[in-house]
Amino acid sequence: MTLKRHLRSYAVVGLLQWLLEYTVMLALSQWLLPAAPANLLGRIAGACLGFWLNGRFTFADAENG
């Protein structure tokens, strides 16, 4: 994978990560929790998604995946 493709993939994953983080935080803060714990859970959800997607697509070994 070229550097350009790595950067593009990393940017797309970052955007998806941010969207999940914001959605979880907004939903939880509107319906269940105060803003601080909702923000923490949103960040954890976004970090988990980013870790998985970057490992699966952005930085995956070309021979194994």
JSON list of C-alpha atoms in Angstrom, two decimals:
[
{"chain": "A", "resi": 1, "resn": "MET", "atom": "CA", "xyz": [0.00, 0.00, 0.00]},
{"chain": "A", "resi": 2, "resn": "THR", "atom": "CA", "xyz": [1.34, 3.42, -0.88]},
{"chain": "A", "resi": 3, "resn": "LEU", "atom": "CA", "xyz": [1.71, 6.29, 1.54]},
{"chain": "A", "resi": 4, "resn": "LYS", "atom": "CA", "xyz": [-1.14, 8.12, -0.19]},
{"chain": "A", "resi": 5, "resn": "ARG", "atom": "CA", "xyz": [-3.49, 5.17, 0.33]},
{"chain": "A", "resi": 6, "resn": "HIS", "atom": "CA", "xyz": [-2.39, 4.84, 3.96]},
{"chain": "A", "resi": 7, "resn": "LEU", "atom": "CA", "xyz": [-3.15, 8.50, 4.61]},
{"chain": "A", "resi": 8, "resn": "ARG", "atom": "CA", "xyz": [-6.51, 8.33, 2.86]},
{"chain": "A", "resi": 9, "resn": "SER", "atom": "CA", "xyz": [-7.50, 5.20, 4.77]},
{"chain": "A", "resi": 10, "resn": "TYR", "atom": "CA", "xyz": [-6.32, 6.71, 8.05]},
{"chain": "A", "resi": 11, "resn": "ALA", "atom": "CA", "xyz": [-8.39, 9.86, 7.38]},
{"chain": "A", "resi": 12, "resn": "VAL", "atom": "CA", "xyz": [-11.53, 7.86, 6.53]},
{"chain": "A", "resi": 13, "resn": "VAL", "atom": "CA", "xyz": [-11.14, 5.75, 9.66]},
{"chain": "A", "resi": 14, "resn": "GLY", "atom": "CA", "xyz": [-10.63, 8.92, 11.71]},
{"chain": "A", "resi": 15, "resn": "LEU", "atom": "CA", "xyz": [-13.83, 10.41, 10.34]},
{"chain": "A", "resi": 16, "resn": "LEU", "atom": "CA", "xyz": [-15.81, 7.24, 11.08]},
{"chain": "A", "resi": 17, "resn": "GLN", "atom": "CA", "xyz": [-14.27, 7.14, 14.54]},
{"chain": "A", "resi": 18, "resn": "TRP", "atom": "CA", "xyz": [-15.29, 10.74, 15.23]},
{"chain": "A", "resi": 19, "resn": "LEU", "atom": "CA", "xyz": [-18.83, 10.13, 13.94]},
{"chain": "A", "resi": 20, "resn": "LEU", "atom": "CA", "xyz": [-19.31, 7.13, 16.23]},
{"chain": "A", "resi": 21, "resn": "GLU", "atom": "CA", "xyz": [-17.83, 9.01, 19.18]},
{"chain": "A", "resi": 22, "resn": "TYR", "atom": "CA", "xyz": [-20.14, 11.98, 18.64]},
{"chain": "A", "resi": 23, "resn": "THR", "atom": "CA", "xyz": [-23.22, 9.82, 18.05]},
{"chain": "A", "resi": 24, "resn": "VAL", "atom": "CA", "xyz": [-22.69, 7.73, 21.18]},
{"chain": "A", "resi": 25, "resn": "MET", "atom": "CA", "xyz": [-21.97, 10.80, 23.30]},
{"chain": "A", "resi": 26, "resn": "LEU", "atom": "CA", "xyz": [-24.99, 12.67, 21.99]},
{"chain": "A", "resi": 27, "resn": "ALA", "atom": "CA", "xyz": [-27.38, 9.75, 22.36]},
{"chain": "A", "resi": 28, "resn": "LEU", "atom": "CA", "xyz": [-26.23, 8.84, 25.86]},
{"chain": "A", "resi": 29, "resn": "SER", "atom": "CA", "xyz": [-26.21, 12.44, 27.08]},
{"chain": "A", "resi": 30, "resn": "GLN", "atom": "CA", "xyz": [-29.72, 13.04, 25.75]},
{"chain": "A", "resi": 31, "resn": "TRP", "atom": "CA", "xyz": [-31.32, 9.90, 27.16]},
{"chain": "A", "resi": 32, "resn": "LEU", "atom": "CA", "xyz": [-29.34, 8.30, 29.96]},
{"chain": "A", "resi": 33, "resn": "LEU", "atom": "CA", "xyz": [-26.27, 10.01, 31.40]},
{"chain": "A", "resi": 34, "resn": "PRO", "atom": "CA", "xyz": [-24.72, 13.36, 32.23]},
{"chain": "A", "resi": 35, "resn": "ALA", "atom": "CA", "xyz": [-22.38, 14.75, 29.57]},
{"chain": "A", "resi": 36, "resn": "ALA", "atom": "CA", "xyz": [-19.07, 13.76, 31.19]},
{"chain": "A", "resi": 37, "resn": "PRO", "atom": "CA", "xyz": [-19.68, 9.98, 31.43]},
{"chain": "A", "resi": 38, "resn": "ALA", "atom": "CA", "xyz": [-21.42, 10.00, 28.04]},
{"chain": "A", "resi": 39, "resn": "ASN", "atom": "CA", "xyz": [-18.37, 11.69, 26.54]},
{"chain": "A", "resi": 40, "resn": "LEU", "atom": "CA", "xyz": [-16.06, 9.11, 28.12]},
{"chain": "A", "resi": 41, "resn": "LEU", "atom": "CA", "xyz": [-18.11, 6.21, 26.75]},
{"chain": "A", "resi": 42, "resn": "GLY", "atom": "CA", "xyz": [-18.26, 7.84, 23.33]},
{"chain": "A", "resi": 43, "resn": "ARG", "atom": "CA", "xyz": [-14.48, 8.24, 23.29]},
{"chain": "A", "resi": 44, "resn": "ILE", "atom": "CA", "xyz": [-14.00, 4.62, 24.32]},
{"chain": "A", "resi": 45, "resn": "ALA", "atom": "CA", "xyz": [-16.35, 3.45, 21.56]},
{"chain": "A", "resi": 46, "resn": "GLY", "atom": "CA", "xyz": [-14.56, 5.62, 18.99]},
{"chain": "A", "resi": 47, "resn": "ALA", "atom": "CA", "xyz": [-11.14, 4.43, 20.11]},
{"chain": "A", "resi": 48, "resn": "CYS", "atom": "CA", "xyz": [-12.18, 0.78, 19.86]},
{"chain": "A", "resi": 49, "resn": "LEU", "atom": "CA", "xyz": [-13.58, 1.30, 16.37]},
{"chain": "A", "resi": 50, "resn": "GLY", "atom": "CA", "xyz": [-10.46, 3.17, 15.25]},
{"chain": "A", "resi": 51, "resn": "PHE", "atom": "CA", "xyz": [-8.16, 0.52, 16.68]},
{"chain": "A", "resi": 52, "resn": "TRP", "atom": "CA", "xyz": [-10.05, -2.25, 14.91]},
{"chain": "A", "resi": 53, "resn": "LEU", "atom": "CA", "xyz": [-10.47, -0.47, 11.55]},
{"chain": "A", "resi": 54, "resn": "ASN", "atom": "CA", "xyz": [-6.89, 0.78, 11.40]},
{"chain": "A", "resi": 55, "resn": "GLY", "atom": "CA", "xyz": [-5.56, -2.67, 12.24]},
{"chain": "A", "resi": 56, "resn": "ARG", "atom": "CA", "xyz": [-7.89, -4.34, 9.77]},
{"chain": "A", "resi": 57, "resn": "PHE", "atom": "CA", "xyz": [-7.51, -1.96, 6.82]},
{"chain": "A", "resi": 58, "resn": "THR", "atom": "CA", "xyz": [-5.02, 0.88, 7.21]},
{"chain": "A", "resi": 59, "resn": "PHE", "atom": "CA", "xyz": [-2.04, -0.99, 8.60]},
{"chain": "A", "resi": 60, "resn": "ALA", "atom": "CA", "xyz": [-2.90, -4.55, 7.56]},
{"chain": "A", "resi": 61, "resn": "ASP", "atom": "CA", "xyz": [-0.14, -6.64, 6.10]},
{"chain": "A", "resi": 62, "resn": "ALA", "atom": "CA", "xyz": [-0.70, -6.91, 2.33]},
{"chain": "A", "resi": 63, "resn": "GLU", "atom": "CA", "xyz": [0.19, -10.61, 2.37]},
{"chain": "A", "resi": 64, "resn": "ASN", "atom": "CA", "xyz": [-2.20, -11.51, 5.20]},
{"chain": "A", "resi": 65, "resn": "GLY", "atom": "CA", "xyz": [-5.24, -9.43, 4.51]}
]
